[in-house]
PDB file of C-alpha atoms in Angstrom:
ATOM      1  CA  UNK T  17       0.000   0.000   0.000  1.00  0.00           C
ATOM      2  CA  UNK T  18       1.469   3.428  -0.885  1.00  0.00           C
ATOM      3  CA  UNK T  19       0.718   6.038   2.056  1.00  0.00           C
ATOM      4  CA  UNK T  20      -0.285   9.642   0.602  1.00  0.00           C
ATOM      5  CA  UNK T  21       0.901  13.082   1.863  1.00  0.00           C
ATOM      6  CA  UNK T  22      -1.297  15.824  -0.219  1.00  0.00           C
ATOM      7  CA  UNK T  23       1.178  18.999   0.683  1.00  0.00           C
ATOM      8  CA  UNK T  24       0.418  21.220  -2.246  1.00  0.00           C
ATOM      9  CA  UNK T  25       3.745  21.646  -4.075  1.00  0.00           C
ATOM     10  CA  UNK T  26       3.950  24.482  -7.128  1.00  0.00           C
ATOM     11  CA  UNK T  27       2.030  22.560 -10.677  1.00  0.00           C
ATOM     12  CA  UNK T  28       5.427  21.531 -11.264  1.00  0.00           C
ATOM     13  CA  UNK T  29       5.337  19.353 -14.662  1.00  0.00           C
ATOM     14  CA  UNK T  30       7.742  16.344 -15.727  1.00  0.00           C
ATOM     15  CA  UNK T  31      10.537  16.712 -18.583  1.00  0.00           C
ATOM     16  CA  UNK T  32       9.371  15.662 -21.782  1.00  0.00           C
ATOM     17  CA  UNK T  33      12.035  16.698 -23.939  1.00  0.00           C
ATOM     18  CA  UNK T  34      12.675  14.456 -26.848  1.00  0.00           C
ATOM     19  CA  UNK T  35      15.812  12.908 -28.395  1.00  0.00           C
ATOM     20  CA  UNK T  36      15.154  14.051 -31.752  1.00  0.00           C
ATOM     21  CA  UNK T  37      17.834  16.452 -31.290  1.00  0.00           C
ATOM     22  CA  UNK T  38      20.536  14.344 -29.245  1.00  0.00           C
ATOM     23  CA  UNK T  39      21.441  11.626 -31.431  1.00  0.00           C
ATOM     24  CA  UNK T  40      21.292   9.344 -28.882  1.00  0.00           C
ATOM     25  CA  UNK T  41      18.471   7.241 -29.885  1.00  0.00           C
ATOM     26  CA  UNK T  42      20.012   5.015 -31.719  1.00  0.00           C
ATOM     27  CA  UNK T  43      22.164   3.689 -29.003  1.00  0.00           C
ATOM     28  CA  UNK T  44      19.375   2.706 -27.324  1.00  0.00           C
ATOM     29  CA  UNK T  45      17.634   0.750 -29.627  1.00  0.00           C
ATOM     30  CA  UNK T  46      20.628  -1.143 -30.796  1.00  0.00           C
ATOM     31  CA  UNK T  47      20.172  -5.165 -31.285  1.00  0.00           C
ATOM     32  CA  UNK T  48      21.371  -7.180 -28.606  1.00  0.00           C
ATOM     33  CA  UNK T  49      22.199 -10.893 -29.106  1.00  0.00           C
ATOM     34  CA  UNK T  50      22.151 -13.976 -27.198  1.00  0.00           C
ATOM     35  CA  UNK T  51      24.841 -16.338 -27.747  1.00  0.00           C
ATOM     36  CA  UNK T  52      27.735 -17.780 -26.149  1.00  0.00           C
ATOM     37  CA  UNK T  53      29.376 -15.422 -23.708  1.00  0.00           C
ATOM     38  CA  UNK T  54      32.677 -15.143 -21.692  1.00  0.00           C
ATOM     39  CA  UNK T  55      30.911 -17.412 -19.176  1.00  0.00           C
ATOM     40  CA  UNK T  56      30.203 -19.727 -21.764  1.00  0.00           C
ATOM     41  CA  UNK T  57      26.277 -19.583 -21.631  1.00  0.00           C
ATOM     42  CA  UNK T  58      24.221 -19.092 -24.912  1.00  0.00           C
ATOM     43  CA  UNK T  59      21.407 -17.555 -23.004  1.00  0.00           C
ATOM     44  CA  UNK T  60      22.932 -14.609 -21.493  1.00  0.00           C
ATOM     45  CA  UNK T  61      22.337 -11.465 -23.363  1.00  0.00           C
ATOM     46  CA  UNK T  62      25.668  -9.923 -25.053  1.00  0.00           C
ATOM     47  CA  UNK T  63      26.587  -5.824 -25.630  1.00  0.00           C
ATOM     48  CA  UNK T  64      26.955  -4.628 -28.559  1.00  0.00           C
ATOM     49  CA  UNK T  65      29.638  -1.750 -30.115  1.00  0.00           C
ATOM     50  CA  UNK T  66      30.007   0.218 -26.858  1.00  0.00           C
ATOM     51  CA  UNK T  67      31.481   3.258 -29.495  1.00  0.00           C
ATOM     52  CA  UNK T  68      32.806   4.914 -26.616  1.00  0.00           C
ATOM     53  CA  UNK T  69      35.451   3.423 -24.164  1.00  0.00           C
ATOM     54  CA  UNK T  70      34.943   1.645 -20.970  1.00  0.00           C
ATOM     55  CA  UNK T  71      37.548   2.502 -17.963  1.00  0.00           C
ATOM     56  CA  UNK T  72      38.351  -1.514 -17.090  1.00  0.00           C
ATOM     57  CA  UNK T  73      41.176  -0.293 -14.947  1.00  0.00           C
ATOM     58  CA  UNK T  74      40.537   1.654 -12.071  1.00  0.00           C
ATOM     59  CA  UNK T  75      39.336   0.145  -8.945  1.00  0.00           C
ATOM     60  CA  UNK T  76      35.725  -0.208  -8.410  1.00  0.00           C
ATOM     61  CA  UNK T  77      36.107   0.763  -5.137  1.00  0.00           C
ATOM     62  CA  UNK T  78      37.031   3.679  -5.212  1.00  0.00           C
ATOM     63  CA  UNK T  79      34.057   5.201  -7.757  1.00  0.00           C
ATOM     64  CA  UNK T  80      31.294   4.637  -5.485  1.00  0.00           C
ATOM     65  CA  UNK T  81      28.820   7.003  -4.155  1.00  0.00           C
ATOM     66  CA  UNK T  82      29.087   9.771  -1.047  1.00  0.00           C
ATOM     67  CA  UNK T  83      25.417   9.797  -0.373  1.00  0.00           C
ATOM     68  CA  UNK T  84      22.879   9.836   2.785  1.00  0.00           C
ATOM     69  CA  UNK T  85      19.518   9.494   0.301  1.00  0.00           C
ATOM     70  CA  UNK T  86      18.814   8.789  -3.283  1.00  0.00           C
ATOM     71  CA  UNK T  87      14.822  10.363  -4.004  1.00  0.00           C
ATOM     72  CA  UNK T  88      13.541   8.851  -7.193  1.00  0.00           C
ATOM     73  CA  UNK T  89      10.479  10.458  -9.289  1.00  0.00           C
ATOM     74  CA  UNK T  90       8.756   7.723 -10.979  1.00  0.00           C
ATOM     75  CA  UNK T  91       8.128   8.746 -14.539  1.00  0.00           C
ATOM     76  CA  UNK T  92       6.168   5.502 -15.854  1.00  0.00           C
ATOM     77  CA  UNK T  93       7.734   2.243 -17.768  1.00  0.00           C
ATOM     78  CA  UNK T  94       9.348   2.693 -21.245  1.00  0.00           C
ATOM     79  CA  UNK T  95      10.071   6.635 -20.630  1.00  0.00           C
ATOM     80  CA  UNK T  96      13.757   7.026 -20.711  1.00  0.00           C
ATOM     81  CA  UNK T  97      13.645   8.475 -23.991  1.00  0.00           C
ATOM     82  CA  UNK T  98      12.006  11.307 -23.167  1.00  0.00           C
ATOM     83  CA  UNK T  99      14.226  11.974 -20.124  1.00  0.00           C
ATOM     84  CA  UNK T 100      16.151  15.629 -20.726  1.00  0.00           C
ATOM     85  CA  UNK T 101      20.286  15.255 -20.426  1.00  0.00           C
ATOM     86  CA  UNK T 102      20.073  16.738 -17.392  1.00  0.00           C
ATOM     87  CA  UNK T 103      16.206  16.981 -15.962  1.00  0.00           C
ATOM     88  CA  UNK T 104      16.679  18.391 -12.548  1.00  0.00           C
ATOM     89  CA  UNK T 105      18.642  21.498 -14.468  1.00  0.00           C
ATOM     90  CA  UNK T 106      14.891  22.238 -15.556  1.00  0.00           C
ATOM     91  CA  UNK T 107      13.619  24.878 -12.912  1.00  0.00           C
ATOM     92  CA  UNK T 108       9.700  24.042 -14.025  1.00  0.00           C
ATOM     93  CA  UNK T 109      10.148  20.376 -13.353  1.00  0.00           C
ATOM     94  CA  UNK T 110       9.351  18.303 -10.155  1.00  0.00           C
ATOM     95  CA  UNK T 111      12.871  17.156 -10.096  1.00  0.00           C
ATOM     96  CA  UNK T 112      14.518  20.527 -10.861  1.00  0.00           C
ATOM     97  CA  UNK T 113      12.973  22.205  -8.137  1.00  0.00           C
ATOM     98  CA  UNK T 114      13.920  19.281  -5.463  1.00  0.00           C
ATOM     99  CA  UNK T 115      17.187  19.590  -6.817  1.00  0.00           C
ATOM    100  CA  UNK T 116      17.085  23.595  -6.062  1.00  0.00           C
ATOM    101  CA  UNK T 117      15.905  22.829  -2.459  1.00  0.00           C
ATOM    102  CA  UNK T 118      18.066  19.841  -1.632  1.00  0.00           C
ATOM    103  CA  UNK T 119      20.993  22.315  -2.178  1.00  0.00           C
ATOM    104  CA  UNK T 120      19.650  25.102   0.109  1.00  0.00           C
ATOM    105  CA  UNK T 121      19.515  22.584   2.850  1.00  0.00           C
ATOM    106  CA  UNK T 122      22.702  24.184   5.260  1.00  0.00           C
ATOM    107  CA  UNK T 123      23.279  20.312   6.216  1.00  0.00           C
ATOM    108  CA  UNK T 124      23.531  19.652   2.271  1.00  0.00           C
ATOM    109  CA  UNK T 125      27.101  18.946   2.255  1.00  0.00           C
ATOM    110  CA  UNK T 126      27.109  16.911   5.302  1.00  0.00           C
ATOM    111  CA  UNK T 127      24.094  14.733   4.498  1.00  0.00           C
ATOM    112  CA  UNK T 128      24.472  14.832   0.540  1.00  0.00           C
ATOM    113  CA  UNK T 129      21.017  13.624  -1.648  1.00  0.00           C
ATOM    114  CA  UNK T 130      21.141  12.452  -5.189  1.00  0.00           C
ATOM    115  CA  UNK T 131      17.931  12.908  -7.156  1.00  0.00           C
ATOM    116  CA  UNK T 132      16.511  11.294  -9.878  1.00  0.00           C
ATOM    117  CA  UNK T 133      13.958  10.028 -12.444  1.00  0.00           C
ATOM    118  CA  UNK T 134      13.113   6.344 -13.152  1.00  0.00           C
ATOM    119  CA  UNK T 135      11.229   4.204 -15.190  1.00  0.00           C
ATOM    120  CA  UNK T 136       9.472   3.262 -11.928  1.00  0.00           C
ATOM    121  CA  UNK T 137       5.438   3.222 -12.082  1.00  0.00           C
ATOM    122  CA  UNK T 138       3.733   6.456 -11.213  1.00  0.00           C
ATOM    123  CA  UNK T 139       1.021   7.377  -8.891  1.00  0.00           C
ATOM    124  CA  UNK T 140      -2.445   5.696 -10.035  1.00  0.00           C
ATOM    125  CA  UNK T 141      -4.343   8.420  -7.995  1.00  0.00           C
ATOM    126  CA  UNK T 142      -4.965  11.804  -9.990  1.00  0.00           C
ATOM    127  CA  UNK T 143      -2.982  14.788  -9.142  1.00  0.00           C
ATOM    128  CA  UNK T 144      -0.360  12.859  -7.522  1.00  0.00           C
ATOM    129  CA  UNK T 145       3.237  12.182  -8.026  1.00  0.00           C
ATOM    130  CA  UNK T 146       5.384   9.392  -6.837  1.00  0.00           C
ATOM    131  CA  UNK T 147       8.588   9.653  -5.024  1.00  0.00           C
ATOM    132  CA  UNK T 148      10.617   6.688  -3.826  1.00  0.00           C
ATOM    133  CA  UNK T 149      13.421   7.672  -0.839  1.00  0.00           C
ATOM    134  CA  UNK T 150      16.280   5.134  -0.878  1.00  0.00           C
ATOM    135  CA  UNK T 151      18.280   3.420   1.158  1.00  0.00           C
ATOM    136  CA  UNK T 152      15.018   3.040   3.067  1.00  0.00           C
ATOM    137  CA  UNK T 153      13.074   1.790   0.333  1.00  0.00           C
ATOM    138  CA  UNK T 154       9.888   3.841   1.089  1.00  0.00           C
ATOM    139  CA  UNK T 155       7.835   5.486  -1.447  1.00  0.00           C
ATOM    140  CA  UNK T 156       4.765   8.413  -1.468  1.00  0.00           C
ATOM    141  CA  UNK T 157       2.806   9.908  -3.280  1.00  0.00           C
ATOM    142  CA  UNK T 158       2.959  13.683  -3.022  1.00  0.00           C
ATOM    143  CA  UNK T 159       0.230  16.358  -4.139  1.00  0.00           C
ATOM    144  CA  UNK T 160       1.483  18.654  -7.380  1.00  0.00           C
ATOM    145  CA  UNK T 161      -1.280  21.133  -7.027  1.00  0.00           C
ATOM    146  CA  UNK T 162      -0.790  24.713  -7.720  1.00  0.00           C
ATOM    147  CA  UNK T 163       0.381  25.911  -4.115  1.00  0.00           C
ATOM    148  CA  UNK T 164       3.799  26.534  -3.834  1.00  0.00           C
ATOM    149  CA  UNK T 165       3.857  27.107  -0.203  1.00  0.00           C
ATOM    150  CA  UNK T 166       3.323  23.252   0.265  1.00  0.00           C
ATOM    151  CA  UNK T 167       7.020  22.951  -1.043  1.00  0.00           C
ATOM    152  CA  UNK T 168       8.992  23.168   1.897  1.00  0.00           C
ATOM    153  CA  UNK T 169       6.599  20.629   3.845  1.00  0.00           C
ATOM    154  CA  UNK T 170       6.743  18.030   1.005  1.00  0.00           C
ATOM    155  CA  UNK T 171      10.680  18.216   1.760  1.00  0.00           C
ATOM    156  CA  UNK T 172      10.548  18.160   5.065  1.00  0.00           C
ATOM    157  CA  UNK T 173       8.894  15.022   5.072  1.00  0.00           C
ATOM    158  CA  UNK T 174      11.595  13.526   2.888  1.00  0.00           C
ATOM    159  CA  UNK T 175      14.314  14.703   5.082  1.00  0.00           C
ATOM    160  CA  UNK T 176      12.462  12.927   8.288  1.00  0.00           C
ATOM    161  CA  UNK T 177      14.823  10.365  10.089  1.00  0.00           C
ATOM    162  CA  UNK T 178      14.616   6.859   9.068  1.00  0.00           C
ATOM    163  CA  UNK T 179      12.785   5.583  11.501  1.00  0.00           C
ATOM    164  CA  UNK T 180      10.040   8.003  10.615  1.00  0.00           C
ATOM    165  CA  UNK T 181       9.800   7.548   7.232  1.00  0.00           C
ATOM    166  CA  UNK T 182       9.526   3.502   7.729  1.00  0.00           C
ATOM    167  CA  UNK T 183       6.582   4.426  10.342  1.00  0.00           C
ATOM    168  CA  UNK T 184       4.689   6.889   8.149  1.00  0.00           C
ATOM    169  CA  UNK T 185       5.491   5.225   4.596  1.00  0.00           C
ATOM    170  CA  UNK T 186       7.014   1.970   4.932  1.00  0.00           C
ATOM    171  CA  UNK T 187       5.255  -0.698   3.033  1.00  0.00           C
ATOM    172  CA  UNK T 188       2.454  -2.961   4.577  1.00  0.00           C
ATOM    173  CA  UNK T 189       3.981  -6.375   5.880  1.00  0.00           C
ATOM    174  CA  UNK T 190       3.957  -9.018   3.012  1.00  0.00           C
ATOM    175  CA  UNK T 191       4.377  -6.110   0.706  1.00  0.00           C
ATOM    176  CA  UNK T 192       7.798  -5.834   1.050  1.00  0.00           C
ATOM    177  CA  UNK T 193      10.720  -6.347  -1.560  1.00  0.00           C
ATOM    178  CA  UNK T 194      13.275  -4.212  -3.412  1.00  0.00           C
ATOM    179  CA  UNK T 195      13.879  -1.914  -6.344  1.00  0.00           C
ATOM    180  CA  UNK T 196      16.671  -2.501  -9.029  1.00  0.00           C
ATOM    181  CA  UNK T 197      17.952   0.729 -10.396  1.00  0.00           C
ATOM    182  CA  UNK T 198      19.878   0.346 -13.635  1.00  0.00           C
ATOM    183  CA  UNK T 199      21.386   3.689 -15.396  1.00  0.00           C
ATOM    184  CA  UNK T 200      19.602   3.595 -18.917  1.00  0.00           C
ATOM    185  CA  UNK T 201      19.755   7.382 -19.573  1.00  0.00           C
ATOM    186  CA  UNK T 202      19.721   7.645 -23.172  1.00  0.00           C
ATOM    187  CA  UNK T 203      20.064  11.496 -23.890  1.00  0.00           C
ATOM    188  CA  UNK T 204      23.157  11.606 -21.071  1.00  0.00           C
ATOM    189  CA  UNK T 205      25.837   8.981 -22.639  1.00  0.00           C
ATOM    190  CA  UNK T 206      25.668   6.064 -24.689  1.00  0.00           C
ATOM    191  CA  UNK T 207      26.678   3.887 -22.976  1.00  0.00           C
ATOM    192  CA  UNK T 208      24.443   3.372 -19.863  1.00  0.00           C
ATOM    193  CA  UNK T 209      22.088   3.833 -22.790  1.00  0.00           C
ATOM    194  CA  UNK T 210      23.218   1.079 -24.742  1.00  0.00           C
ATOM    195  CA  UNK T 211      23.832  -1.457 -21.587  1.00  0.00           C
ATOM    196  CA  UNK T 212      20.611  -0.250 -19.645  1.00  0.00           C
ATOM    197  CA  UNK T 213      17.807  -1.687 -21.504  1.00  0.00           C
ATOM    198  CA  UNK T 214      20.202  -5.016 -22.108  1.00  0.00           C
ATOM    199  CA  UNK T 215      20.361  -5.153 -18.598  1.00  0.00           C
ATOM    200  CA  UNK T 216      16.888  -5.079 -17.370  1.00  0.00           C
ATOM    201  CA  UNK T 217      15.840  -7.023 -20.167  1.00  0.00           C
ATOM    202  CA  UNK T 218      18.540  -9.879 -18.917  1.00  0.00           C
ATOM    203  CA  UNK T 219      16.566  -9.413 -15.001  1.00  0.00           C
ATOM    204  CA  UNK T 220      12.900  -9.481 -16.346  1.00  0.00           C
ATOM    205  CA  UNK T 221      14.061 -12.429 -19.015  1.00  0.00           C
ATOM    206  CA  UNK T 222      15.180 -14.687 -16.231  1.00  0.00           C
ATOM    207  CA  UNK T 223      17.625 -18.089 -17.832  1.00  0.00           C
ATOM    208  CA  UNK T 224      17.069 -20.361 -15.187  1.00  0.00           C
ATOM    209  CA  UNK T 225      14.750 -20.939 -11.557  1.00  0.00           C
ATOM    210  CA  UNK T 226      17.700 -18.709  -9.410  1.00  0.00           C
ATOM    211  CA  UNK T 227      17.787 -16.321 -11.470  1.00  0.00           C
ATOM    212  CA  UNK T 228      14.230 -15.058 -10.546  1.00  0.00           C
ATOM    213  CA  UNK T 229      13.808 -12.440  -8.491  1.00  0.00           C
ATOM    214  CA  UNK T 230      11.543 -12.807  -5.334  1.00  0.00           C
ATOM    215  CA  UNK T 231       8.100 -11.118  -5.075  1.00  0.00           C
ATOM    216  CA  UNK T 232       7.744  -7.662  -4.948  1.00  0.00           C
ATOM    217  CA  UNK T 233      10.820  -6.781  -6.057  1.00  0.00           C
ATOM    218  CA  UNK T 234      11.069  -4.020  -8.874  1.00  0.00           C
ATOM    219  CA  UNK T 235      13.504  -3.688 -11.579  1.00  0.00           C
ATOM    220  CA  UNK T 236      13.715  -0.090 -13.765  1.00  0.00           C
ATOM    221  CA  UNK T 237      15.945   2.382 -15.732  1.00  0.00           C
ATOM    222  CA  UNK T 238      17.406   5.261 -13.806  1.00  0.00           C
ATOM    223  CA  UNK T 239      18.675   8.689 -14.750  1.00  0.00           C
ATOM    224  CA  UNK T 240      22.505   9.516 -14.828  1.00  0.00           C
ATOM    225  CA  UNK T 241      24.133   7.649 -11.184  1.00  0.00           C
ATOM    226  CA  UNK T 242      28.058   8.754 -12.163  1.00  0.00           C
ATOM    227  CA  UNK T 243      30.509   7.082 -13.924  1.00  0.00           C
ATOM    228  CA  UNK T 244      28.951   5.950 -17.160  1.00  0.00           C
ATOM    229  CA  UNK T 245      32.654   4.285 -18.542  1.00  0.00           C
ATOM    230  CA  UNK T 246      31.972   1.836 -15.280  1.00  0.00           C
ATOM    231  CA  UNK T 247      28.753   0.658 -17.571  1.00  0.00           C
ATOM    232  CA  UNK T 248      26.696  -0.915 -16.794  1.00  0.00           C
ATOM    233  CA  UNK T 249      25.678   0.463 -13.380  1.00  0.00           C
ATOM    234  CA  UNK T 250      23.352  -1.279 -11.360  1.00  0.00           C
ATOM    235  CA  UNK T 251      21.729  -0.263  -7.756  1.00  0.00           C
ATOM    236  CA  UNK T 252      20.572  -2.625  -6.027  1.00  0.00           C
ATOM    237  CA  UNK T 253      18.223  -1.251  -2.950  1.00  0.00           C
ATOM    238  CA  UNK T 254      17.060  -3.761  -0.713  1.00  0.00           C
ATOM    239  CA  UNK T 255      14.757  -3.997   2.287  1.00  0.00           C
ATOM    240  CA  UNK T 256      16.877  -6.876   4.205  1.00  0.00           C
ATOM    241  CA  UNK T 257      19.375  -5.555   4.979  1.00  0.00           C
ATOM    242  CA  UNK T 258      18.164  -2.060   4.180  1.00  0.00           C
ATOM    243  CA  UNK T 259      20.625  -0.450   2.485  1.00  0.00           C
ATOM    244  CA  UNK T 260      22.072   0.216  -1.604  1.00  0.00           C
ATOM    245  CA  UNK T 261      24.630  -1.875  -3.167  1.00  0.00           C
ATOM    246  CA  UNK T 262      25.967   0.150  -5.856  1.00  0.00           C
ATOM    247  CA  UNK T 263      27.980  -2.119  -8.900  1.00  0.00           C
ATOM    248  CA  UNK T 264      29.679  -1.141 -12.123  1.00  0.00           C
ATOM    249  CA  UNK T 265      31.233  -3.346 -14.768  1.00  0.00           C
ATOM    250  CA  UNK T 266      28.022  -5.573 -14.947  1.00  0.00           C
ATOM    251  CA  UNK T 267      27.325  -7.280 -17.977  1.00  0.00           C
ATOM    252  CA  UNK T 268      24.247 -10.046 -18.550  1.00  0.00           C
ATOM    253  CA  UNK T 269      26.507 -13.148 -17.759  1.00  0.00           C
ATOM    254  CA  UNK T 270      26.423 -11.164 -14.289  1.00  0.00           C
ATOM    255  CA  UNK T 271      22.950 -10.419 -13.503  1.00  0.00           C
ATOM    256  CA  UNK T 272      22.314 -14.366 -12.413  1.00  0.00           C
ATOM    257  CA  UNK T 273      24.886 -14.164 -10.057  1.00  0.00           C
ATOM    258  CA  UNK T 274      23.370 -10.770  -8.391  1.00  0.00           C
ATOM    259  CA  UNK T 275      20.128 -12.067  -8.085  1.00  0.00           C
ATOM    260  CA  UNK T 276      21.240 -15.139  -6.816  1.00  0.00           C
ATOM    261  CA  UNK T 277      23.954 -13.432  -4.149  1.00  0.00           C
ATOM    262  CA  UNK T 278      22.741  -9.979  -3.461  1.00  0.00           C
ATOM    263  CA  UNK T 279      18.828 -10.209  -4.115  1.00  0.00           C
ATOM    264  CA  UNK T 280      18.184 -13.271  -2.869  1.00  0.00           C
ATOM    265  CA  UNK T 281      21.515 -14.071  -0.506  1.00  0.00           C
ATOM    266  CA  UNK T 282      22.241 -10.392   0.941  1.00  0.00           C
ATOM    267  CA  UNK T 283      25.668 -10.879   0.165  1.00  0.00           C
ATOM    268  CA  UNK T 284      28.036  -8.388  -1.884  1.00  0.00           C
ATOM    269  CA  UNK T 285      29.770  -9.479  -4.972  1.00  0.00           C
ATOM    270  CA  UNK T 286      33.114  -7.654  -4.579  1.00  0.00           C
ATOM    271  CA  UNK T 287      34.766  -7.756  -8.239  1.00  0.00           C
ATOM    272  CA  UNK T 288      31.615  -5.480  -9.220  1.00  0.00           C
ATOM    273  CA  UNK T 289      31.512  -3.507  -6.034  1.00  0.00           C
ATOM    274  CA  UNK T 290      31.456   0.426  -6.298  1.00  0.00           C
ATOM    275  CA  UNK T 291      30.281   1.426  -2.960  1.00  0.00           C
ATOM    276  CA  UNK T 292      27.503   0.636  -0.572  1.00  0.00           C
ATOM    277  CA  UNK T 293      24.861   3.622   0.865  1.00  0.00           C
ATOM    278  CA  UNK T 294      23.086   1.964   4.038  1.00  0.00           C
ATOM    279  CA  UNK T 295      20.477   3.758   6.228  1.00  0.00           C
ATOM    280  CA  UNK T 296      22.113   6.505   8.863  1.00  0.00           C
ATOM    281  CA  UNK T 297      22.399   4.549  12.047  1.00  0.00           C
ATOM    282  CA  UNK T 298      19.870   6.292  15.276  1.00  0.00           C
TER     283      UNK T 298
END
């Protein structure tokens, strides 16, 4: 069940700014092929052309994020193309304006938040917009009516301490599972826009029993997460334990093994390891 706050917040509308003009299309929709891989399956997915290199040197570990939350907007399945190169730049947008107040917070370099955009499913009540506040895994729906003095109290609830976001929005016991973030941001680099929709094709097209994922759990493009030559980049936000495991480098032979290890086993594969955000402790 997804708990409500209607805090009027300025008619703020969502990017919709094609890729006509980017180029960048086309990276998307390029063919992927199944056939034999490194790991010697023929039912793993494979890249194609990358065009642009990949940095296979550096060490994962040091890349990974400096964060304290990640808030998602939930723009609706199959919308990555419309995404803007760089939506919360847009001062009219839902995103651009939590990106203005997120960096007027005076704790902002202390407690830094990322915000972003995914292919998540929006709000199915009218009016309403869905936000998603990770590590913690809660999401609500906020009100985008035309009040803008509701702002400041739709942030203040997403700047509440953990333990009051779980008791206000945390999901309904049995309802619980995770969200897989995968950078698929077509008009930012190609790619994350290449390897994203490869990727969460290879989660949704499972090859074998343990390589499902569990109930509940979600998997969906994200906007621009850093470090597009460690493609493909894959969050993992889980309930149990709650926290994000952030991976680079990850290719479809790999996705089995994540399911299997981190989805299903809590357990971290190191060799794909960036960095890990877990909720603020008290």
């Amino acid at each position: 069940m997804i708990r409500s706050i209607r805090l009027p917040i300025r008619q703020l509308r969502l990017p919709t700014a094609g890729l006509a003009a980017t180029g960048s299309r086309s990276f998307a929709s390029a063919a992927a092929r199944r056939e034999s891989c490194a790991c010697g399956s023929n039912t793993h997915l494979t890249y194609p052309d990358f065009k642009l290199p990949l940095n296979t040197t550096t060490p994962l570990s040091t890349t990974g994020p400096s964060l304290w939350r990640h808030i998602i907007l939930a723009t609706g399945p199959k919308t990555q193309d419309t995404w803007p190169h760089n939506p919360n730049k847009d001062p009219d947008s839902i995103a651009g304006v939590l990106e203005k107040m997120q960096k007027e917070r005076p704790d902002a370099r202390e407690k830094p938040i990322m915000i972003g955009l995914a292919t998540l499913p929006k709000s199915t009540v009218e009016g309403m917009e869905r936000l998603w506040v990770f590590p913690e895994g809660v999401c609500v729906d906020v009100s985008s009516a035309d009040v803008e003095s509701g702002r400041i109290d739709v942030w203040r609830h997403l700047l509440k301490p953990s333990e009051e976001l779980e008791e206000m929005f945390g999901p309904e016991e049995g309802e619980e599972g995770g969200v897989i973030l995968i950078c698929g941001h077509t008009a930012r680099d190609p790619r994350c826009a290449l390897a994203g929709p490869i990727l969460l094709s290879q989660f949704l097209s499972p090859t074998s029993p343990s390589s499902q994922l569990p109930p509940n759990w979600k998997v969906a493009l994200t906007t621009h997460v850093g470090g597009h030559a460690y493609a493909g980049n894959v969050i993992v936000y889980s309930r149990h334990p709650k926290r994000g495991v952030w991976y680079g480098r990850v290719t479809p032979c790999d996705v089995e093994e994540i399911v299997g290890r981190t989805v299903r086993g809590g357990e971290v594969v190191e060799r794909l390891l960036r960095g890990v955000v877990e909720v603020e402790a008290g």
